[in-house]
PDB file of C-alpha atoms in Angstrom:
ATOM      1  CA  MET A  29       3.460 -16.670  14.124  1.00  0.00           C
ATOM      2  CA  GLU A  30       5.105 -17.983  17.284  1.00  0.00           C
ATOM      3  CA  VAL A  31       7.489 -15.738  19.179  1.00  0.00           C
ATOM      4  CA  GLU A  32      11.120 -16.593  18.470  1.00  0.00           C
ATOM      5  CA  VAL A  33      13.390 -14.612  20.644  1.00  0.00           C
ATOM      6  CA  ASP A  34      16.906 -14.683  19.360  1.00  0.00           C
ATOM      7  CA  HIS A  35      18.279 -11.014  19.688  1.00  0.00           C
ATOM      8  CA  MET A  36      16.885  -7.650  19.090  1.00  0.00           C
ATOM      9  CA  TYR A  37      16.657  -6.872  15.402  1.00  0.00           C
ATOM     10  CA  VAL A  38      16.640  -3.194  14.511  1.00  0.00           C
ATOM     11  CA  ALA A  39      16.564  -2.026  10.971  1.00  0.00           C
ATOM     12  CA  THR A  40      15.793   1.040   8.866  1.00  0.00           C
ATOM     13  CA  ALA A  41      14.025   0.703   5.588  1.00  0.00           C
ATOM     14  CA  ILE A  42      13.290   3.338   2.798  1.00  0.00           C
ATOM     15  CA  VAL A  43       9.730   3.387   1.710  1.00  0.00           C
ATOM     16  CA  GLY A  44       9.249   5.957  -0.954  1.00  0.00           C
ATOM     17  CA  LYS A  45      10.463   9.266   0.583  1.00  0.00           C
ATOM     18  CA  SER A  46      10.067   7.988   4.231  1.00  0.00           C
ATOM     19  CA  ARG A  47      12.434   6.195   6.684  1.00  0.00           C
ATOM     20  CA  VAL A  48      10.859   3.414   8.671  1.00  0.00           C
ATOM     21  CA  SER A  49      12.588   1.872  11.700  1.00  0.00           C
ATOM     22  CA  PHE A  50      11.682  -1.696  12.693  1.00  0.00           C
ATOM     23  CA  LYS A  51      12.380  -3.345  15.926  1.00  0.00           C
ATOM     24  CA  THR A  52      11.511  -6.961  16.759  1.00  0.00           C
ATOM     25  CA  GLU A  53      12.905  -9.850  18.847  1.00  0.00           C
ATOM     26  CA  SER A  54      11.299 -12.507  16.333  1.00  0.00           C
ATOM     27  CA  LYS A  55      13.606 -13.959  13.765  1.00  0.00           C
ATOM     28  CA  ARG A  56      10.695 -14.661  11.436  1.00  0.00           C
ATOM     29  CA  ILE A  57       9.526 -11.065  11.568  1.00  0.00           C
ATOM     30  CA  ALA A  58      13.067  -9.893  10.969  1.00  0.00           C
ATOM     31  CA  GLU A  59      13.240 -12.148   7.830  1.00  0.00           C
ATOM     32  CA  PHE A  60       9.863 -10.739   6.591  1.00  0.00           C
ATOM     33  CA  VAL A  61      11.109  -7.213   6.956  1.00  0.00           C
ATOM     34  CA  ALA A  62      14.476  -7.985   5.248  1.00  0.00           C
ATOM     35  CA  LYS A  63      12.760  -9.653   2.291  1.00  0.00           C
ATOM     36  CA  ARG A  64       9.920  -7.248   1.668  1.00  0.00           C
ATOM     37  CA  PHE A  65      11.577  -3.846   2.416  1.00  0.00           C
ATOM     38  CA  ARG A  66      14.515  -1.890   1.035  1.00  0.00           C
ATOM     39  CA  VAL A  67      16.599  -2.119   4.223  1.00  0.00           C
ATOM     40  CA  SER A  68      19.296   0.565   4.264  1.00  0.00           C
ATOM     41  CA  ALA A  69      20.782  -0.103   7.636  1.00  0.00           C
ATOM     42  CA  ILE A  70      20.797  -2.762  10.371  1.00  0.00           C
ATOM     43  CA  SER A  71      21.824  -0.904  13.639  1.00  0.00           C
ATOM     44  CA  GLY A  72      20.453   0.944  16.536  1.00  0.00           C
ATOM     45  CA  GLN A  73      17.342   3.175  16.590  1.00  0.00           C
ATOM     46  CA  ASP A  74      17.291   5.681  13.725  1.00  0.00           C
ATOM     47  CA  PRO A  75      16.830   9.170  14.983  1.00  0.00           C
ATOM     48  CA  GLN A  76      15.749  10.353  11.523  1.00  0.00           C
ATOM     49  CA  ALA A  77      13.055   7.763  11.180  1.00  0.00           C
ATOM     50  CA  ASP A  78       9.590   9.027  10.081  1.00  0.00           C
ATOM     51  CA  LEU A  79       7.882   5.950  11.558  1.00  0.00           C
ATOM     52  CA  ASN A  80       9.100   3.815  14.410  1.00  0.00           C
ATOM     53  CA  VAL A  81       7.516   0.358  14.650  1.00  0.00           C
ATOM     54  CA  ARG A  82       7.963  -2.309  17.303  1.00  0.00           C
ATOM     55  CA  ILE A  83       6.586  -5.636  16.222  1.00  0.00           C
ATOM     56  CA  ARG A  84       5.890  -8.731  18.383  1.00  0.00           C
ATOM     57  CA  GLY A  85       4.547 -12.198  17.453  1.00  0.00           C
ATOM     58  CA  GLY A  86       2.375 -14.557  19.296  1.00  0.00           C
ATOM     59  CA  TYR A  87      -0.873 -12.712  19.194  1.00  0.00           C
ATOM     60  CA  GLY A  88      -4.493 -13.819  18.354  1.00  0.00           C
ATOM     61  CA  GLU A  89      -5.683 -16.325  15.722  1.00  0.00           C
ATOM     62  CA  PRO A  90      -6.010 -16.670  11.900  1.00  0.00           C
ATOM     63  CA  PHE A  91      -7.868 -13.956  10.059  1.00  0.00           C
ATOM     64  CA  ASP A  92     -11.617 -14.736   9.850  1.00  0.00           C
ATOM     65  CA  ASP A  93     -12.786 -11.946   7.525  1.00  0.00           C
ATOM     66  CA  GLY A  94     -13.844  -9.940  10.597  1.00  0.00           C
ATOM     67  CA  PRO A  95     -13.547  -6.107  10.628  1.00  0.00           C
ATOM     68  CA  VAL A  96     -10.919  -3.891  12.089  1.00  0.00           C
ATOM     69  CA  GLN A  97     -12.122  -2.499  15.358  1.00  0.00           C
ATOM     70  CA  ILE A  98     -10.906   1.064  16.164  1.00  0.00           C
ATOM     71  CA  SER A  99     -10.880   3.038  19.465  1.00  0.00           C
ATOM     72  CA  VAL A 100      -9.390   6.440  19.919  1.00  0.00           C
ATOM     73  CA  SER A 101      -8.041   8.138  23.115  1.00  0.00           C
ATOM     74  CA  GLU A 102      -6.359  11.509  23.682  1.00  0.00           C
ATOM     75  CA  HIS A 103      -2.878  10.130  22.597  1.00  0.00           C
ATOM     76  CA  LEU A 104      -3.303   6.759  21.079  1.00  0.00           C
ATOM     77  CA  ILE A 105      -5.325   4.893  18.408  1.00  0.00           C
ATOM     78  CA  ASN A 106      -6.000   1.164  18.830  1.00  0.00           C
ATOM     79  CA  PHE A 107      -6.669  -0.991  15.738  1.00  0.00           C
ATOM     80  CA  LYS A 108      -7.757  -4.530  16.571  1.00  0.00           C
ATOM     81  CA  ARG A 109      -8.489  -7.644  14.424  1.00  0.00           C
ATOM     82  CA  CYS A 110      -8.481 -11.190  15.367  1.00  0.00           C
ATOM     83  CA  ASP A 111      -5.000 -11.574  13.979  1.00  0.00           C
ATOM     84  CA  TYR A 112      -3.344  -8.323  15.077  1.00  0.00           C
ATOM     85  CA  HIS A 113      -3.575  -5.478  17.535  1.00  0.00           C
ATOM     86  CA  MET A 114      -1.761  -2.126  16.686  1.00  0.00           C
ATOM     87  CA  ILE A 115      -1.424   0.728  19.098  1.00  0.00           C
ATOM     88  CA  SER A 116      -0.403   3.954  17.305  1.00  0.00           C
ATOM     89  CA  SER A 117       0.338   7.367  18.224  1.00  0.00           C
ATOM     90  CA  ARG A 118      -2.216   9.978  16.921  1.00  0.00           C
ATOM     91  CA  ASP A 119       0.170  11.141  14.180  1.00  0.00           C
ATOM     92  CA  TYR A 120       1.086   7.427  13.312  1.00  0.00           C
ATOM     93  CA  SER A 121       4.805   8.134  13.621  1.00  0.00           C
ATOM     94  CA  SER A 122       5.261   5.350  16.212  1.00  0.00           C
ATOM     95  CA  ALA A 123       3.375   2.213  16.793  1.00  0.00           C
ATOM     96  CA  GLU A 124       3.461  -1.235  18.559  1.00  0.00           C
ATOM     97  CA  ILE A 125       2.107  -4.076  16.685  1.00  0.00           C
ATOM     98  CA  HIS A 126       1.173  -7.597  17.954  1.00  0.00           C
ATOM     99  CA  VAL A 127       0.591 -10.120  15.108  1.00  0.00           C
ATOM    100  CA  TYR A 128      -0.459 -13.748  14.551  1.00  0.00           C
ATOM    101  CA  ASP A 129       1.448 -14.410  11.293  1.00  0.00           C
ATOM    102  CA  GLU A 130       3.020 -12.594   8.226  1.00  0.00           C
ATOM    103  CA  PHE A 131      -0.372 -11.949   6.639  1.00  0.00           C
ATOM    104  CA  ALA A 132      -1.472 -10.064   9.779  1.00  0.00           C
ATOM    105  CA  LEU A 133       1.734  -8.156   9.813  1.00  0.00           C
ATOM    106  CA  LYS A 134       1.378  -7.029   6.160  1.00  0.00           C
ATOM    107  CA  HIS A 135      -2.107  -5.757   6.689  1.00  0.00           C
ATOM    108  CA  ALA A 136      -1.174  -4.050   9.965  1.00  0.00           C
ATOM    109  CA  LEU A 137       1.624  -2.264   8.218  1.00  0.00           C
ATOM    110  CA  ILE A 138      -0.627  -1.289   5.300  1.00  0.00           C
ATOM    111  CA  ASN A 139      -2.977   0.247   7.959  1.00  0.00           C
ATOM    112  CA  LEU A 140      -0.368   2.093   9.639  1.00  0.00           C
ATOM    113  CA  TYR A 141       1.415   3.450   6.537  1.00  0.00           C
ATOM    114  CA  SER A 142      -1.705   4.481   4.785  1.00  0.00           C
ATOM    115  CA  SER A 143      -2.878   6.321   7.928  1.00  0.00           C
ATOM    116  CA  TRP A 144       0.459   8.137   8.116  1.00  0.00           C
ATOM    117  CA  LEU A 145       0.304   9.182   4.464  1.00  0.00           C
ATOM    118  CA  ILE A 146      -3.255  10.530   4.698  1.00  0.00           C
ATOM    119  CA  HIS A 147      -2.584  12.250   8.047  1.00  0.00           C
ATOM    120  CA  GLY A 148       0.291  14.186   6.510  1.00  0.00           C
ATOM    121  CA  GLU A 149      -1.508  14.674   3.267  1.00  0.00           C
ATOM    122  CA  ARG A 150       1.367  13.015   1.502  1.00  0.00           C
ATOM    123  CA  GLY A 151      -0.274  10.386  -0.610  1.00  0.00           C
ATOM    124  CA  LEU A 152      -2.352   7.204  -0.793  1.00  0.00           C
ATOM    125  CA  LEU A 153      -2.208   3.492  -0.751  1.00  0.00           C
ATOM    126  CA  ILE A 154      -4.571   2.190  -3.464  1.00  0.00           C
ATOM    127  CA  HIS A 155      -5.747  -1.383  -3.742  1.00  0.00           C
ATOM    128  CA  SER A 156      -4.340  -1.961  -7.266  1.00  0.00           C
ATOM    129  CA  SER A 157      -1.262  -3.179  -9.270  1.00  0.00           C
ATOM    130  CA  CYS A 158       1.046  -0.770 -11.084  1.00  0.00           C
ATOM    131  CA  VAL A 159       3.251  -1.566 -13.990  1.00  0.00           C
ATOM    132  CA  VAL A 160       5.963   0.589 -15.809  1.00  0.00           C
ATOM    133  CA  GLN A 161       6.050   0.784 -19.611  1.00  0.00           C
ATOM    134  CA  ASP A 162       8.772   3.072 -21.213  1.00  0.00           C
ATOM    135  CA  GLY A 163       9.394   4.918 -18.012  1.00  0.00           C
ATOM    136  CA  LYS A 164       5.677   5.614 -17.345  1.00  0.00           C
ATOM    137  CA  ALA A 165       3.640   4.086 -14.562  1.00  0.00           C
ATOM    138  CA  TRP A 166       0.196   2.688 -15.185  1.00  0.00           C
ATOM    139  CA  MET A 167      -2.195   1.711 -12.345  1.00  0.00           C
ATOM    140  CA  PHE A 168      -4.751  -1.044 -12.602  1.00  0.00           C
ATOM    141  CA  ALA A 169      -7.575  -1.152 -10.022  1.00  0.00           C
ATOM    142  CA  GLY A 170     -10.889  -2.957  -9.799  1.00  0.00           C
ATOM    143  CA  GLN A 171     -13.238  -4.859  -7.579  1.00  0.00           C
ATOM    144  CA  SER A 172     -11.968  -7.950  -5.828  1.00  0.00           C
ATOM    145  CA  GLY A 173     -11.248 -10.644  -8.280  1.00  0.00           C
ATOM    146  CA  ALA A 174     -11.184  -8.361 -11.177  1.00  0.00           C
ATOM    147  CA  GLY A 175      -7.651  -9.307 -12.196  1.00  0.00           C
ATOM    148  CA  LYS A 176      -5.172  -6.780 -10.642  1.00  0.00           C
ATOM    149  CA  SER A 177      -2.583  -9.405  -9.936  1.00  0.00           C
ATOM    150  CA  THR A 178      -3.236 -11.100 -13.183  1.00  0.00           C
ATOM    151  CA  VAL A 179      -2.591  -7.908 -15.132  1.00  0.00           C
ATOM    152  CA  ALA A 180       0.713  -7.542 -13.236  1.00  0.00           C
ATOM    153  CA  GLU A 181       1.588 -11.123 -14.040  1.00  0.00           C
ATOM    154  CA  LEU A 182       0.725 -10.749 -17.749  1.00  0.00           C
ATOM    155  CA  SER A 183       2.790  -7.586 -17.904  1.00  0.00           C
ATOM    156  CA  ARG A 184       6.206  -9.359 -17.341  1.00  0.00           C
ATOM    157  CA  PRO A 185       8.971  -8.462 -18.091  1.00  0.00           C
ATOM    158  CA  ARG A 186       7.993  -4.906 -17.541  1.00  0.00           C
ATOM    159  CA  PRO A 187       8.901  -3.565 -14.052  1.00  0.00           C
ATOM    160  CA  ILE A 188       6.108  -4.172 -11.504  1.00  0.00           C
ATOM    161  CA  LEU A 189       5.911  -1.489  -8.809  1.00  0.00           C
ATOM    162  CA  SER A 190       3.042  -3.166  -6.994  1.00  0.00           C
ATOM    163  CA  ASP A 191       0.679  -6.249  -7.337  1.00  0.00           C
ATOM    164  CA  GLU A 192      -1.648  -5.367  -4.474  1.00  0.00           C
ATOM    165  CA  ALA A 193      -1.166  -1.973  -2.887  1.00  0.00           C
ATOM    166  CA  THR A 194       0.025   0.905  -5.102  1.00  0.00           C
ATOM    167  CA  PHE A 195       1.920   3.761  -3.244  1.00  0.00           C
ATOM    168  CA  LEU A 196       1.083   7.119  -4.648  1.00  0.00           C
ATOM    169  CA  TYR A 197       3.102  10.132  -3.516  1.00  0.00           C
ATOM    170  CA  ILE A 198       1.791  13.653  -4.298  1.00  0.00           C
ATOM    171  CA  GLU A 199       4.595  16.050  -5.028  1.00  0.00           C
ATOM    172  CA  GLU A 200       4.395  19.777  -4.281  1.00  0.00           C
ATOM    173  CA  ASN A 201       4.312  20.478  -8.092  1.00  0.00           C
ATOM    174  CA  GLY A 202       1.220  18.346  -8.471  1.00  0.00           C
ATOM    175  CA  ARG A 203       3.204  15.427  -9.958  1.00  0.00           C
ATOM    176  CA  ILE A 204       2.069  11.971  -8.828  1.00  0.00           C
ATOM    177  CA  THR A 205       4.775   9.520  -8.238  1.00  0.00           C
ATOM    178  CA  VAL A 206       4.491   5.871  -7.792  1.00  0.00           C
ATOM    179  CA  PHE A 207       7.097   4.217  -5.536  1.00  0.00           C
ATOM    180  CA  ASP A 208       7.989   0.474  -5.286  1.00  0.00           C
ATOM    181  CA  SER A 209       5.581  -0.980  -2.786  1.00  0.00           C
ATOM    182  CA  PRO A 210       6.768  -3.419  -0.133  1.00  0.00           C
ATOM    183  CA  PHE A 211       3.098  -4.447   0.545  1.00  0.00           C
ATOM    184  CA  ARG A 212       2.987  -7.189  -2.052  1.00  0.00           C
ATOM    185  CA  SER A 213       0.806 -10.265  -2.497  1.00  0.00           C
ATOM    186  CA  GLU A 214       2.348 -12.747  -4.972  1.00  0.00           C
ATOM    187  CA  MET A 215       5.538 -10.929  -6.034  1.00  0.00           C
ATOM    188  CA  GLU A 216       7.459 -10.526  -2.659  1.00  0.00           C
ATOM    189  CA  ASN A 217      10.786  -9.121  -3.776  1.00  0.00           C
ATOM    190  CA  PRO A 218      11.305  -5.401  -4.360  1.00  0.00           C
ATOM    191  CA  CYS A 219      11.076  -4.075  -7.990  1.00  0.00           C
ATOM    192  CA  GLU A 220      14.334  -3.258  -9.727  1.00  0.00           C
ATOM    193  CA  LEU A 221      12.866   0.246 -10.467  1.00  0.00           C
ATOM    194  CA  GLU A 222      12.232   2.439  -7.354  1.00  0.00           C
ATOM    195  CA  GLU A 223       9.820   4.936  -8.854  1.00  0.00           C
ATOM    196  CA  ALA A 224       8.095   6.356 -11.949  1.00  0.00           C
ATOM    197  CA  GLU A 225       5.611   9.057 -12.667  1.00  0.00           C
ATOM    198  CA  LEU A 226       1.956   8.046 -12.921  1.00  0.00           C
ATOM    199  CA  SER A 227       0.533   8.384 -16.366  1.00  0.00           C
ATOM    200  CA  GLY A 228      -2.858   6.742 -16.114  1.00  0.00           C
ATOM    201  CA  ILE A 229      -5.284   4.842 -13.935  1.00  0.00           C
ATOM    202  CA  HIS A 230      -7.176   1.981 -15.314  1.00  0.00           C
ATOM    203  CA  TYR A 231     -10.316   0.472 -13.775  1.00  0.00           C
ATOM    204  CA  ILE A 232     -10.282  -3.043 -15.191  1.00  0.00           C
ATOM    205  CA  ILE A 233     -13.199  -5.336 -16.190  1.00  0.00           C
ATOM    206  CA  GLN A 234     -12.682  -8.746 -17.723  1.00  0.00           C
ATOM    207  CA  SER A 235     -14.393  -8.934 -21.053  1.00  0.00           C
ATOM    208  CA  PRO A 236     -14.386 -10.902 -24.428  1.00  0.00           C
ATOM    209  CA  GLU A 237     -13.405  -7.565 -25.943  1.00  0.00           C
ATOM    210  CA  VAL A 238     -10.204  -5.457 -25.429  1.00  0.00           C
ATOM    211  CA  GLU A 239     -11.057  -1.819 -25.201  1.00  0.00           C
ATOM    212  CA  ARG A 240      -9.823   1.283 -23.343  1.00  0.00           C
ATOM    213  CA  VAL A 241     -12.398   4.097 -22.634  1.00  0.00           C
ATOM    214  CA  SER A 242     -11.648   7.513 -21.145  1.00  0.00           C
ATOM    215  CA  ILE A 243     -13.672   8.563 -18.133  1.00  0.00           C
ATOM    216  CA  THR A 244     -14.126  11.893 -16.544  1.00  0.00           C
ATOM    217  CA  PRO A 245     -12.185  12.913 -13.383  1.00  0.00           C
ATOM    218  CA  LEU A 246     -15.504  12.878 -11.466  1.00  0.00           C
ATOM    219  CA  ASP A 247     -16.183   9.270 -12.540  1.00  0.00           C
ATOM    220  CA  GLY A 248     -12.622   8.389 -11.716  1.00  0.00           C
ATOM    221  CA  PHE A 249     -12.934   9.980  -8.333  1.00  0.00           C
ATOM    222  CA  ALA A 250     -16.057   7.963  -7.536  1.00  0.00           C
ATOM    223  CA  LEU A 251     -14.239   4.776  -8.598  1.00  0.00           C
ATOM    224  CA  MET A 252     -11.120   5.538  -6.528  1.00  0.00           C
ATOM    225  CA  LEU A 253     -12.810   6.235  -3.229  1.00  0.00           C
ATOM    226  CA  ASP A 254     -13.441   2.624  -2.249  1.00  0.00           C
ATOM    227  CA  LYS A 255     -10.049   1.342  -3.558  1.00  0.00           C
ATOM    228  CA  VAL A 256      -8.106   3.375  -0.949  1.00  0.00           C
ATOM    229  CA  PHE A 257      -6.740   1.509   1.972  1.00  0.00           C
ATOM    230  CA  TYR A 258      -8.476   3.517   4.686  1.00  0.00           C
ATOM    231  CA  TRP A 259     -10.103   2.585   7.966  1.00  0.00           C
ATOM    232  CA  ARG A 260     -12.524   5.495   8.684  1.00  0.00           C
ATOM    233  CA  HIS A 261     -12.302   6.675  12.292  1.00  0.00           C
ATOM    234  CA  ASP A 262     -11.812  10.515  12.204  1.00  0.00           C
ATOM    235  CA  PRO A 263     -13.673  13.163  10.126  1.00  0.00           C
ATOM    236  CA  GLU A 264     -10.616  15.248   9.459  1.00  0.00           C
ATOM    237  CA  GLU A 265      -8.623  12.218   8.197  1.00  0.00           C
ATOM    238  CA  THR A 266     -11.593  11.284   5.961  1.00  0.00           C
ATOM    239  CA  ARG A 267     -11.559  14.722   4.556  1.00  0.00           C
ATOM    240  CA  ASN A 268      -7.878  14.444   3.911  1.00  0.00           C
ATOM    241  CA  MET A 269      -8.348  11.314   2.057  1.00  0.00           C
ATOM    242  CA  ILE A 270     -11.053  12.612  -0.099  1.00  0.00           C
ATOM    243  CA  ALA A 271      -8.959  15.740  -0.888  1.00  0.00           C
ATOM    244  CA  LEU A 272      -6.018  13.454  -1.916  1.00  0.00           C
ATOM    245  CA  CYS A 273      -8.152  11.382  -4.264  1.00  0.00           C
ATOM    246  CA  LYS A 274      -9.450  14.619  -5.962  1.00  0.00           C
ATOM    247  CA  LYS A 275      -5.850  15.788  -6.465  1.00  0.00           C
ATOM    248  CA  VAL A 276      -4.928  12.428  -8.008  1.00  0.00           C
ATOM    249  CA  VAL A 277      -7.730  12.241 -10.559  1.00  0.00           C
ATOM    250  CA  GLN A 278      -7.385  15.932 -11.515  1.00  0.00           C
ATOM    251  CA  GLN A 279      -3.704  15.385 -12.381  1.00  0.00           C
ATOM    252  CA  VAL A 280      -3.855  11.919 -13.934  1.00  0.00           C
ATOM    253  CA  PRO A 281      -6.295  10.676 -16.629  1.00  0.00           C
ATOM    254  CA  SER A 282      -8.571   7.729 -15.767  1.00  0.00           C
ATOM    255  CA  TYR A 283      -9.941   4.857 -18.063  1.00  0.00           C
ATOM    256  CA  GLN A 284     -12.054   1.805 -17.963  1.00  0.00           C
ATOM    257  CA  LEU A 285     -10.017  -0.978 -19.389  1.00  0.00           C
ATOM    258  CA  TYR A 286     -11.899  -4.146 -20.796  1.00  0.00           C
ATOM    259  CA  PHE A 287      -9.413  -6.889 -21.116  1.00  0.00           C
ATOM    260  CA  GLN A 288      -8.893 -10.587 -21.714  1.00  0.00           C
ATOM    261  CA  LYS A 289      -6.627 -12.791 -19.646  1.00  0.00           C
ATOM    262  CA  ASN A 290      -3.635 -12.069 -22.090  1.00  0.00           C
ATOM    263  CA  ASP A 291      -1.362  -9.095 -22.723  1.00  0.00           C
ATOM    264  CA  THR A 292      -3.135  -7.609 -25.716  1.00  0.00           C
ATOM    265  CA  PHE A 293      -4.481  -4.705 -23.592  1.00  0.00           C
ATOM    266  CA  TRP A 294      -0.953  -3.142 -23.685  1.00  0.00           C
ATOM    267  CA  GLU A 295      -1.575  -2.466 -27.436  1.00  0.00           C
ATOM    268  CA  ARG A 296      -4.410  -0.164 -26.344  1.00  0.00           C
ATOM    269  CA  ILE A 297      -2.239   1.549 -23.698  1.00  0.00           C
ATOM    270  CA  SER A 298       0.708   1.994 -25.897  1.00  0.00           C
TER     271      SER A 298
END
């Protein structure tokens, strides 16, 4: 992503229950934010923002499947990958991100927002899709290539809250709310529905047969742990992530869903 200095773009977006302030001089980055996020205001710096993010282009090279390297100092955390470098405050409320392209920017923002959620014990970002049926949100997680995006696509015209990174918010009363996720893969535009209560978590397996099998919270917990967008760098943050996963699986039933590449799996869910 080349640097395109036009004028300073400052915007506030609503992500779930948080306010995120974006600041950039790149026209392409500004267009990415405007398309993916629910921008509520374009103005000066937002004093009520929960996260303040400054973004610059012109960094690094295309992603090469390499890991994120993390270094921690007294006041800052550095996350570096070949295609982005993010310098964040220790509470993740402010960050400066240097990126190569839109793909790098999306993953840097996933990293930042997931860290902010876990640090404050607010919720989780799960590698999954999430679809709403009759006002209820149903999450679909699985190994890479299992069909998360396929399930979302097959579920149209139902509202799709996420096709890659599902945003779970844990309410004080224990209710788990899924908010429309701006961190999308194929389906770039925001969902027409902003939120729904999570009613079930499905771990999907492609199969000749269509079957839905209940699993225990313990089994659901084990399956969820490696689906969380989380870059381990601090024992306390890791404990927070584990505790949040436990809360989710204790509150919401989990299933294994064997499905074909068609929409007949909805008959088992309904």
